[in-house]
Protein backbone atom coordinates (compact mmCIF):
# COMPACT_ATOMS: atom_id res chain seq x y z
CA UNK A 1 0.00 0.00 0.00
CA UNK A 2 2.93 2.34 0.67
CA UNK A 3 4.01 2.34 -2.97
CA UNK A 4 0.44 3.26 -3.94
CA UNK A 5 0.37 6.23 -1.57
CA UNK A 6 3.81 7.34 -2.76
CA UNK A 7 2.60 7.20 -6.36
CA UNK A 8 -0.35 9.43 -5.45
CA UNK A 9 1.97 11.98 -3.83
CA UNK A 10 4.12 12.04 -6.97
CA UNK A 11 1.01 12.56 -9.10
CA UNK A 12 -0.10 15.40 -6.80
CA UNK A 13 3.24 17.17 -7.08
CA UNK A 14 3.39 16.68 -10.84
CA UNK A 15 -0.07 18.16 -11.44
CA UNK A 16 0.17 20.97 -8.90
CA UNK A 17 3.54 22.16 -10.21
CA UNK A 18 3.32 21.59 -13.98
CA UNK A 19 0.01 23.38 -14.57
CA UNK A 20 1.04 26.71 -12.95
CA UNK A 21 4.46 26.57 -14.62
CA UNK A 22 2.93 26.03 -18.07
CA UNK A 23 -0.03 28.41 -17.77
CA UNK A 24 1.01 31.36 -15.59
CA UNK A 25 2.04 34.38 -17.66
CA UNK A 26 1.52 37.25 -15.25
CA UNK A 27 -1.97 38.21 -16.44
CA UNK A 28 -4.91 38.51 -14.07
CA UNK A 29 -6.62 35.53 -15.72
CA UNK A 30 -3.59 33.25 -15.36
CA UNK A 31 -3.77 33.63 -11.58
CA UNK A 32 -7.05 31.70 -11.66
CA UNK A 33 -5.83 28.33 -13.03
CA UNK A 34 -2.54 28.75 -11.20
CA UNK A 35 -4.07 29.22 -7.76
CA UNK A 36 -6.89 26.73 -8.31
CA UNK A 37 -4.50 23.98 -9.38
CA UNK A 38 -2.35 24.69 -6.33
CA UNK A 39 -5.45 24.67 -4.13
CA UNK A 40 -7.06 21.44 -5.29
CA UNK A 41 -4.38 19.41 -7.07
CA UNK A 42 -1.80 20.33 -4.46
CA UNK A 43 -2.81 21.47 -0.99
CA UNK A 44 -6.30 19.99 -0.71
CA UNK A 45 -5.18 16.72 -2.29
CA UNK A 46 -2.53 16.45 0.42
CA UNK A 47 -5.13 17.39 3.01
CA UNK A 48 -7.41 14.58 1.86
CA UNK A 49 -4.51 12.11 1.90
CA UNK A 50 -3.61 13.21 5.43
CA UNK A 51 -7.21 12.75 6.57
CA UNK A 52 -7.14 9.20 5.23
CA UNK A 53 -3.80 8.43 6.85
CA UNK A 54 -4.82 9.42 10.38
CA UNK A 55 -7.73 6.98 10.47
CA UNK A 56 -5.42 4.29 11.84
CA UNK A 57 -3.82 6.61 14.42
CA UNK A 58 -4.65 7.24 18.07
CA UNK A 59 -3.78 9.77 20.74
CA UNK A 60 -1.28 12.52 20.05
CA UNK A 61 -0.19 11.02 16.74
CA UNK A 62 -3.76 11.42 15.52
CA UNK A 63 -4.01 14.97 16.87
CA UNK A 64 -0.77 15.98 15.12
CA UNK A 65 -1.95 14.45 11.86
CA UNK A 66 -5.23 16.35 12.14
CA UNK A 67 -3.27 19.55 12.70
CA UNK A 68 -1.30 18.87 9.49
CA UNK A 69 -4.61 18.30 7.73
CA UNK A 70 -5.77 21.68 9.02
CA UNK A 71 -2.65 23.40 7.66
CA UNK A 72 -3.09 21.81 4.22
CA UNK A 73 -6.73 22.81 4.09
CA UNK A 74 -6.00 26.36 5.21
CA UNK A 75 -3.39 26.74 2.46
CA UNK A 76 -5.89 25.36 -0.06
CA UNK A 77 -8.58 27.79 1.09
CA UNK A 78 -6.24 30.79 0.75
CA UNK A 79 -5.40 29.76 -2.83
CA UNK A 80 -9.08 29.11 -3.54
CA UNK A 81 -10.11 32.60 -2.45
CA UNK A 82 -7.30 34.13 -4.51
CA UNK A 83 -8.21 32.09 -7.58
CA UNK A 84 -11.90 32.91 -7.24
CA UNK A 85 -11.17 36.62 -6.92
CA UNK A 86 -8.86 36.54 -9.96
CA UNK A 87 -11.48 35.09 -12.30
CA UNK A 88 -14.31 37.20 -10.89
CA UNK A 89 -12.28 40.39 -11.27
CA UNK A 90 -11.11 39.37 -14.74
CA UNK A 91 -14.72 38.99 -15.92
CA UNK A 92 -15.64 42.36 -14.42
CA UNK A 93 -12.72 44.03 -16.22
CA UNK A 94 -13.73 42.50 -19.56
CA UNK A 95 -17.46 43.00 -19.05
CA UNK A 96 -18.31 39.31 -19.21
CA UNK A 97 -21.19 37.53 -17.45
CA UNK A 98 -20.47 35.38 -14.41
CA UNK A 99 -21.21 31.68 -13.90
CA UNK A 100 -22.56 30.90 -17.37
CA UNK A 101 -20.47 27.83 -18.31
CA UNK A 102 -20.62 24.39 -16.72
CA UNK A 103 -17.09 24.93 -15.45
CA UNK A 104 -18.13 28.14 -13.71
CA UNK A 105 -21.27 26.59 -12.21
CA UNK A 106 -19.42 23.57 -10.87
CA UNK A 107 -16.67 25.90 -9.64
CA UNK A 108 -19.17 28.02 -7.74
CA UNK A 109 -20.56 24.87 -6.13
CA UNK A 110 -17.04 23.91 -5.09
CA UNK A 111 -16.43 27.37 -3.64
CA UNK A 112 -19.56 27.13 -1.49
CA UNK A 113 -18.78 23.59 -0.35
CA UNK A 114 -15.21 24.67 0.46
CA UNK A 115 -16.67 27.09 2.99
CA UNK A 116 -19.12 24.56 4.46
CA UNK A 117 -16.67 21.65 4.81
CA UNK A 118 -14.12 23.44 7.07
CA UNK A 119 -16.92 24.47 9.43
CA UNK A 120 -17.62 20.80 10.01
CA UNK A 121 -13.92 20.19 10.54
CA UNK A 122 -13.69 22.88 13.20
CA UNK A 123 -16.77 21.49 14.92
CA UNK A 124 -15.50 17.89 14.85
CA UNK A 125 -11.97 18.57 16.15
CA UNK A 126 -12.18 17.79 19.88
CA UNK A 127 -9.24 20.02 20.72
CA UNK A 128 -11.38 23.06 19.88
CA UNK A 129 -13.95 21.94 22.45
CA UNK A 130 -17.00 22.39 20.22
CA UNK A 131 -17.79 18.73 19.59
CA UNK A 132 -18.14 17.94 23.30
CA UNK A 133 -20.92 20.51 23.55
CA UNK A 134 -22.98 18.66 20.97
CA UNK A 135 -25.38 15.83 21.89
CA UNK A 136 -23.38 12.61 22.06
CA UNK A 137 -25.61 10.93 19.50
CA UNK A 138 -24.94 13.77 17.05
CA UNK A 139 -21.13 13.75 17.32
CA UNK A 140 -20.43 10.78 14.97
CA UNK A 141 -22.79 12.29 12.41
CA UNK A 142 -20.94 15.60 12.44
CA UNK A 143 -17.66 13.77 11.75
CA UNK A 144 -19.31 11.66 9.06
CA UNK A 145 -20.75 14.75 7.38
CA UNK A 146 -17.40 16.57 7.45
CA UNK A 147 -15.52 13.65 5.90
CA UNK A 148 -18.04 13.09 3.15
CA UNK A 149 -18.59 16.76 2.31
CA UNK A 150 -14.83 17.26 2.21
CA UNK A 151 -14.24 14.38 -0.18
CA UNK A 152 -17.19 15.32 -2.39
CA UNK A 153 -15.95 18.92 -2.51
CA UNK A 154 -12.54 17.78 -3.71
CA UNK A 155 -14.00 15.42 -6.32
CA UNK A 156 -16.23 18.21 -7.65
CA UNK A 157 -13.13 20.42 -7.83
CA UNK A 158 -11.47 17.81 -10.04
CA UNK A 159 -14.56 17.83 -12.25
CA UNK A 160 -14.32 21.62 -12.54
CA UNK A 161 -10.67 21.29 -13.54
CA UNK A 162 -11.51 18.64 -16.14
CA UNK A 163 -14.11 20.97 -17.64
CA UNK A 164 -11.60 23.84 -17.75
CA UNK A 165 -8.60 22.10 -19.29
CA UNK A 166 -10.00 21.91 -22.87
CA UNK A 167 -10.73 25.67 -22.87
CA UNK A 168 -8.72 27.60 -25.47
CA UNK A 169 -7.41 29.99 -22.80
CA UNK A 170 -5.51 27.21 -21.05
CA UNK A 171 -5.16 24.60 -23.81
CA UNK A 172 -1.58 23.40 -24.23
CA UNK A 173 -2.03 20.63 -26.78
CA UNK A 174 -0.88 17.16 -25.76
CA UNK A 175 0.11 18.50 -22.34
CA UNK A 176 -3.50 19.42 -21.57
CA UNK A 177 -4.57 15.93 -22.60
CA UNK A 178 -1.98 14.48 -20.25
CA UNK A 179 -3.24 16.70 -17.42
CA UNK A 180 -6.78 15.46 -17.99
CA UNK A 181 -5.64 11.85 -17.74
CA UNK A 182 -3.60 12.59 -14.61
CA UNK A 183 -6.51 14.38 -12.91
CA UNK A 184 -8.77 11.37 -13.55
CA UNK A 185 -6.09 9.00 -12.23
CA UNK A 186 -5.59 11.18 -9.16
CA UNK A 187 -9.29 11.24 -8.34
CA UNK A 188 -9.68 7.49 -8.87
CA UNK A 189 -6.58 6.67 -6.82
CA UNK A 190 -7.56 8.82 -3.85
CA UNK A 191 -11.13 7.53 -3.92
CA UNK A 192 -9.85 3.94 -3.98
CA UNK A 193 -7.53 4.70 -1.07
CA UNK A 194 -10.42 6.22 0.89
CA UNK A 195 -12.56 3.14 0.30
CA UNK A 196 -9.82 0.68 1.21
CA UNK A 197 -8.49 2.37 4.35
CA UNK A 198 -10.22 1.42 7.63
CA UNK A 199 -11.23 4.26 9.93
CA UNK A 200 -9.62 2.99 13.10
CA UNK A 201 -6.92 0.53 14.11
CA UNK A 202 -9.45 -1.26 16.34
CA UNK A 203 -12.16 -1.40 13.70
CA UNK A 204 -10.55 -3.46 10.96
CA UNK A 205 -13.66 -5.60 10.52
CA UNK A 206 -15.94 -2.64 9.86
CA UNK A 207 -14.05 0.20 8.21
CA UNK A 208 -15.80 3.56 7.92
CA UNK A 209 -15.44 4.55 4.30
CA UNK A 210 -15.49 8.12 3.14
CA UNK A 211 -18.40 7.43 0.80
CA UNK A 212 -20.64 4.99 2.65
CA UNK A 213 -24.16 4.95 3.92
CA UNK A 214 -24.19 6.04 7.54
CA UNK A 215 -26.23 3.03 8.58
CA UNK A 216 -23.46 0.71 7.37
CA UNK A 217 -20.76 2.46 9.35
CA UNK A 218 -20.18 0.62 12.60
CA UNK A 219 -17.90 1.74 15.36
CA UNK A 220 -17.21 0.95 18.96
CA UNK A 221 -17.85 3.59 21.64
CA UNK A 222 -14.09 3.85 22.07
CA UNK A 223 -13.38 4.56 18.41
CA UNK A 224 -16.22 7.08 18.23
CA UNK A 225 -14.67 9.19 20.95
CA UNK A 226 -11.06 8.90 19.78
CA UNK A 227 -8.80 11.94 19.75
CA UNK A 228 -10.81 13.98 17.26
mmCIF file of C-alpha atoms in Angstrom:
data_model
loop_
_atom_site.group_PDB
_atom_site.id
_atom_site.type_symbol
_atom_site.label_atom_id
_atom_site.label_comp_id
_atom_site.label_asym_id
_atom_site.label_seq_id
_atom_site.Cartn_x
_atom_site.Cartn_y
_atom_site.Cartn_z
ATOM 1 C CA UNK A 1 0.000 0.000 0.000
ATOM 2 C CA UNK A 2 2.927 2.338 0.673
ATOM 3 C CA UNK A 3 4.007 2.342 -2.972
ATOM 4 C CA UNK A 4 0.445 3.257 -3.938
ATOM 5 C CA UNK A 5 0.366 6.232 -1.568
ATOM 6 C CA UNK A 6 3.810 7.339 -2.756
ATOM 7 C CA UNK A 7 2.601 7.201 -6.362
ATOM 8 C CA UNK A 8 -0.347 9.430 -5.454
ATOM 9 C CA UNK A 9 1.971 11.977 -3.827
ATOM 10 C CA UNK A 10 4.118 12.039 -6.973
ATOM 11 C CA UNK A 11 1.006 12.561 -9.095
ATOM 12 C CA UNK A 12 -0.105 15.400 -6.796
ATOM 13 C CA UNK A 13 3.244 17.168 -7.079
ATOM 14 C CA UNK A 14 3.386 16.683 -10.844
ATOM 15 C CA UNK A 15 -0.074 18.159 -11.444
ATOM 16 C CA UNK A 16 0.168 20.965 -8.900
ATOM 17 C CA UNK A 17 3.535 22.163 -10.215
ATOM 18 C CA UNK A 18 3.319 21.586 -13.976
ATOM 19 C CA UNK A 19 0.007 23.382 -14.567
ATOM 20 C CA UNK A 20 1.042 26.707 -12.950
ATOM 21 C CA UNK A 21 4.463 26.569 -14.624
ATOM 22 C CA UNK A 22 2.929 26.029 -18.071
ATOM 23 C CA UNK A 23 -0.028 28.407 -17.768
ATOM 24 C CA UNK A 24 1.010 31.355 -15.594
ATOM 25 C CA UNK A 25 2.042 34.382 -17.662
ATOM 26 C CA UNK A 26 1.521 37.254 -15.248
ATOM 27 C CA UNK A 27 -1.968 38.213 -16.439
ATOM 28 C CA UNK A 28 -4.914 38.506 -14.074
ATOM 29 C CA UNK A 29 -6.616 35.529 -15.717
ATOM 30 C CA UNK A 30 -3.593 33.250 -15.358
ATOM 31 C CA UNK A 31 -3.765 33.628 -11.584
ATOM 32 C CA UNK A 32 -7.045 31.700 -11.659
ATOM 33 C CA UNK A 33 -5.834 28.326 -13.034
ATOM 34 C CA UNK A 34 -2.540 28.750 -11.202
ATOM 35 C CA UNK A 35 -4.073 29.224 -7.756
ATOM 36 C CA UNK A 36 -6.888 26.734 -8.314
ATOM 37 C CA UNK A 37 -4.500 23.977 -9.375
ATOM 38 C CA UNK A 38 -2.351 24.690 -6.330
ATOM 39 C CA UNK A 39 -5.454 24.666 -4.125
ATOM 40 C CA UNK A 40 -7.061 21.439 -5.295
ATOM 41 C CA UNK A 41 -4.379 19.411 -7.070
ATOM 42 C CA UNK A 42 -1.796 20.331 -4.455
ATOM 43 C CA UNK A 43 -2.809 21.467 -0.985
ATOM 44 C CA UNK A 44 -6.304 19.990 -0.714
ATOM 45 C CA UNK A 45 -5.180 16.723 -2.285
ATOM 46 C CA UNK A 46 -2.526 16.446 0.423
ATOM 47 C CA UNK A 47 -5.132 17.393 3.011
ATOM 48 C CA UNK A 48 -7.406 14.579 1.860
ATOM 49 C CA UNK A 49 -4.506 12.112 1.896
ATOM 50 C CA UNK A 50 -3.612 13.208 5.427
ATOM 51 C CA UNK A 51 -7.206 12.745 6.574
ATOM 52 C CA UNK A 52 -7.144 9.203 5.225
ATOM 53 C CA UNK A 53 -3.797 8.432 6.855
ATOM 54 C CA UNK A 54 -4.825 9.423 10.382
ATOM 55 C CA UNK A 55 -7.729 6.978 10.468
ATOM 56 C CA UNK A 56 -5.424 4.294 11.844
ATOM 57 C CA UNK A 57 -3.819 6.610 14.420
ATOM 58 C CA UNK A 58 -4.652 7.238 18.072
ATOM 59 C CA UNK A 59 -3.782 9.772 20.740
ATOM 60 C CA UNK A 60 -1.279 12.525 20.054
ATOM 61 C CA UNK A 61 -0.193 11.021 16.738
ATOM 62 C CA UNK A 62 -3.757 11.419 15.521
ATOM 63 C CA UNK A 63 -4.006 14.966 16.875
ATOM 64 C CA UNK A 64 -0.770 15.979 15.124
ATOM 65 C CA UNK A 65 -1.952 14.449 11.860
ATOM 66 C CA UNK A 66 -5.232 16.347 12.142
ATOM 67 C CA UNK A 67 -3.271 19.549 12.698
ATOM 68 C CA UNK A 68 -1.303 18.865 9.490
ATOM 69 C CA UNK A 69 -4.609 18.301 7.727
ATOM 70 C CA UNK A 70 -5.769 21.677 9.019
ATOM 71 C CA UNK A 71 -2.654 23.402 7.660
ATOM 72 C CA UNK A 72 -3.085 21.808 4.218
ATOM 73 C CA UNK A 73 -6.728 22.813 4.091
ATOM 74 C CA UNK A 74 -5.999 26.363 5.211
ATOM 75 C CA UNK A 75 -3.390 26.744 2.463
ATOM 76 C CA UNK A 76 -5.887 25.359 -0.058
ATOM 77 C CA UNK A 77 -8.575 27.791 1.087
ATOM 78 C CA UNK A 78 -6.242 30.794 0.747
ATOM 79 C CA UNK A 79 -5.399 29.761 -2.832
ATOM 80 C CA UNK A 80 -9.077 29.109 -3.536
ATOM 81 C CA UNK A 81 -10.107 32.602 -2.450
ATOM 82 C CA UNK A 82 -7.298 34.134 -4.510
ATOM 83 C CA UNK A 83 -8.209 32.089 -7.582
ATOM 84 C CA UNK A 84 -11.902 32.910 -7.238
ATOM 85 C CA UNK A 85 -11.166 36.622 -6.920
ATOM 86 C CA UNK A 86 -8.865 36.544 -9.960
ATOM 87 C CA UNK A 87 -11.478 35.090 -12.304
ATOM 88 C CA UNK A 88 -14.312 37.200 -10.889
ATOM 89 C CA UNK A 89 -12.282 40.389 -11.270
ATOM 90 C CA UNK A 90 -11.115 39.369 -14.739
ATOM 91 C CA UNK A 91 -14.715 38.989 -15.916
ATOM 92 C CA UNK A 92 -15.639 42.362 -14.418
ATOM 93 C CA UNK A 93 -12.722 44.033 -16.216
ATOM 94 C CA UNK A 94 -13.734 42.501 -19.555
ATOM 95 C CA UNK A 95 -17.465 43.000 -19.053
ATOM 96 C CA UNK A 96 -18.308 39.307 -19.210
ATOM 97 C CA UNK A 97 -21.186 37.531 -17.455
ATOM 98 C CA UNK A 98 -20.470 35.376 -14.412
ATOM 99 C CA UNK A 99 -21.212 31.682 -13.904
ATOM 100 C CA UNK A 100 -22.556 30.896 -17.370
ATOM 101 C CA UNK A 101 -20.470 27.831 -18.314
ATOM 102 C CA UNK A 102 -20.617 24.390 -16.719
ATOM 103 C CA UNK A 103 -17.087 24.927 -15.455
ATOM 104 C CA UNK A 104 -18.134 28.137 -13.712
ATOM 105 C CA UNK A 105 -21.267 26.594 -12.210
ATOM 106 C CA UNK A 106 -19.421 23.574 -10.867
ATOM 107 C CA UNK A 107 -16.668 25.897 -9.641
ATOM 108 C CA UNK A 108 -19.175 28.023 -7.737
ATOM 109 C CA UNK A 109 -20.561 24.871 -6.127
ATOM 110 C CA UNK A 110 -17.039 23.906 -5.088
ATOM 111 C CA UNK A 111 -16.432 27.370 -3.645
ATOM 112 C CA UNK A 112 -19.563 27.130 -1.490
ATOM 113 C CA UNK A 113 -18.775 23.589 -0.348
ATOM 114 C CA UNK A 114 -15.212 24.670 0.461
ATOM 115 C CA UNK A 115 -16.674 27.085 2.995
ATOM 116 C CA UNK A 116 -19.118 24.562 4.462
ATOM 117 C CA UNK A 117 -16.669 21.649 4.814
ATOM 118 C CA UNK A 118 -14.120 23.438 7.067
ATOM 119 C CA UNK A 119 -16.915 24.470 9.432
ATOM 120 C CA UNK A 120 -17.623 20.798 10.011
ATOM 121 C CA UNK A 121 -13.920 20.192 10.537
ATOM 122 C CA UNK A 122 -13.686 22.876 13.202
ATOM 123 C CA UNK A 123 -16.775 21.489 14.916
ATOM 124 C CA UNK A 124 -15.500 17.888 14.854
ATOM 125 C CA UNK A 125 -11.970 18.571 16.150
ATOM 126 C CA UNK A 126 -12.175 17.794 19.876
ATOM 127 C CA UNK A 127 -9.236 20.022 20.719
ATOM 128 C CA UNK A 128 -11.383 23.063 19.880
ATOM 129 C CA UNK A 129 -13.948 21.938 22.448
ATOM 130 C CA UNK A 130 -17.000 22.387 20.218
ATOM 131 C CA UNK A 131 -17.790 18.727 19.589
ATOM 132 C CA UNK A 132 -18.145 17.944 23.297
ATOM 133 C CA UNK A 133 -20.924 20.509 23.549
ATOM 134 C CA UNK A 134 -22.983 18.661 20.967
ATOM 135 C CA UNK A 135 -25.381 15.832 21.894
ATOM 136 C CA UNK A 136 -23.377 12.608 22.058
ATOM 137 C CA UNK A 137 -25.609 10.929 19.500
ATOM 138 C CA UNK A 138 -24.937 13.771 17.050
ATOM 139 C CA UNK A 139 -21.131 13.748 17.321
ATOM 140 C CA UNK A 140 -20.433 10.782 14.968
ATOM 141 C CA UNK A 141 -22.794 12.287 12.405
ATOM 142 C CA UNK A 142 -20.936 15.598 12.437
ATOM 143 C CA UNK A 143 -17.661 13.772 11.745
ATOM 144 C CA UNK A 144 -19.310 11.659 9.058
ATOM 145 C CA UNK A 145 -20.747 14.749 7.376
ATOM 146 C CA UNK A 146 -17.403 16.571 7.447
ATOM 147 C CA UNK A 147 -15.524 13.646 5.904
ATOM 148 C CA UNK A 148 -18.043 13.093 3.152
ATOM 149 C CA UNK A 149 -18.595 16.760 2.308
ATOM 150 C CA UNK A 150 -14.830 17.264 2.208
ATOM 151 C CA UNK A 151 -14.245 14.384 -0.183
ATOM 152 C CA UNK A 152 -17.194 15.319 -2.394
ATOM 153 C CA UNK A 153 -15.945 18.921 -2.514
ATOM 154 C CA UNK A 154 -12.536 17.775 -3.714
ATOM 155 C CA UNK A 155 -14.002 15.422 -6.323
ATOM 156 C CA UNK A 156 -16.227 18.212 -7.645
ATOM 157 C CA UNK A 157 -13.132 20.417 -7.831
ATOM 158 C CA UNK A 158 -11.467 17.807 -10.041
ATOM 159 C CA UNK A 159 -14.560 17.831 -12.250
ATOM 160 C CA UNK A 160 -14.318 21.623 -12.544
ATOM 161 C CA UNK A 161 -10.666 21.286 -13.536
ATOM 162 C CA UNK A 162 -11.508 18.636 -16.143
ATOM 163 C CA UNK A 163 -14.106 20.974 -17.635
ATOM 164 C CA UNK A 164 -11.602 23.839 -17.748
ATOM 165 C CA UNK A 165 -8.600 22.101 -19.291
ATOM 166 C CA UNK A 166 -9.999 21.914 -22.871
ATOM 167 C CA UNK A 167 -10.725 25.671 -22.874
ATOM 168 C CA UNK A 168 -8.721 27.604 -25.466
ATOM 169 C CA UNK A 169 -7.411 29.994 -22.798
ATOM 170 C CA UNK A 170 -5.507 27.206 -21.048
ATOM 171 C CA UNK A 171 -5.163 24.600 -23.810
ATOM 172 C CA UNK A 172 -1.575 23.398 -24.229
ATOM 173 C CA UNK A 173 -2.034 20.633 -26.780
ATOM 174 C CA UNK A 174 -0.883 17.164 -25.756
ATOM 175 C CA UNK A 175 0.105 18.497 -22.344
ATOM 176 C CA UNK A 176 -3.503 19.418 -21.568
ATOM 177 C CA UNK A 177 -4.567 15.930 -22.604
ATOM 178 C CA UNK A 178 -1.977 14.478 -20.250
ATOM 179 C CA UNK A 179 -3.237 16.697 -17.422
ATOM 180 C CA UNK A 180 -6.776 15.455 -17.995
ATOM 181 C CA UNK A 181 -5.643 11.849 -17.739
ATOM 182 C CA UNK A 182 -3.603 12.593 -14.607
ATOM 183 C CA UNK A 183 -6.509 14.380 -12.910
ATOM 184 C CA UNK A 184 -8.770 11.374 -13.546
ATOM 185 C CA UNK A 185 -6.092 9.004 -12.234
ATOM 186 C CA UNK A 186 -5.589 11.181 -9.156
ATOM 187 C CA UNK A 187 -9.285 11.236 -8.338
ATOM 188 C CA UNK A 188 -9.677 7.489 -8.874
ATOM 189 C CA UNK A 189 -6.578 6.672 -6.825
ATOM 190 C CA UNK A 190 -7.555 8.821 -3.846
ATOM 191 C CA UNK A 191 -11.128 7.534 -3.918
ATOM 192 C CA UNK A 192 -9.853 3.943 -3.980
ATOM 193 C CA UNK A 193 -7.527 4.701 -1.070
ATOM 194 C CA UNK A 194 -10.422 6.220 0.888
ATOM 195 C CA UNK A 195 -12.564 3.144 0.298
ATOM 196 C CA UNK A 196 -9.816 0.682 1.210
ATOM 197 C CA UNK A 197 -8.491 2.373 4.348
ATOM 198 C CA UNK A 198 -10.215 1.424 7.634
ATOM 199 C CA UNK A 199 -11.228 4.256 9.935
ATOM 200 C CA UNK A 200 -9.618 2.991 13.099
ATOM 201 C CA UNK A 201 -6.922 0.530 14.110
ATOM 202 C CA UNK A 202 -9.445 -1.263 16.344
ATOM 203 C CA UNK A 203 -12.160 -1.401 13.702
ATOM 204 C CA UNK A 204 -10.553 -3.456 10.959
ATOM 205 C CA UNK A 205 -13.657 -5.602 10.519
ATOM 206 C CA UNK A 206 -15.940 -2.638 9.857
ATOM 207 C CA UNK A 207 -14.051 0.204 8.210
ATOM 208 C CA UNK A 208 -15.805 3.555 7.918
ATOM 209 C CA UNK A 209 -15.441 4.547 4.300
ATOM 210 C CA UNK A 210 -15.493 8.121 3.139
ATOM 211 C CA UNK A 211 -18.400 7.431 0.800
ATOM 212 C CA UNK A 212 -20.641 4.993 2.649
ATOM 213 C CA UNK A 213 -24.164 4.947 3.918
ATOM 214 C CA UNK A 214 -24.190 6.045 7.542
ATOM 215 C CA UNK A 215 -26.225 3.034 8.580
ATOM 216 C CA UNK A 216 -23.464 0.714 7.366
ATOM 217 C CA UNK A 217 -20.764 2.456 9.354
ATOM 218 C CA UNK A 218 -20.184 0.615 12.597
ATOM 219 C CA UNK A 219 -17.902 1.742 15.362
ATOM 220 C CA UNK A 220 -17.212 0.951 18.957
ATOM 221 C CA UNK A 221 -17.849 3.587 21.643
ATOM 222 C CA UNK A 222 -14.092 3.848 22.070
ATOM 223 C CA UNK A 223 -13.384 4.563 18.407
ATOM 224 C CA UNK A 224 -16.218 7.078 18.231
ATOM 225 C CA UNK A 225 -14.667 9.186 20.954
ATOM 226 C CA UNK A 226 -11.058 8.900 19.784
ATOM 227 C CA UNK A 227 -8.799 11.941 19.754
ATOM 228 C CA UNK A 228 -10.806 13.979 17.258
#
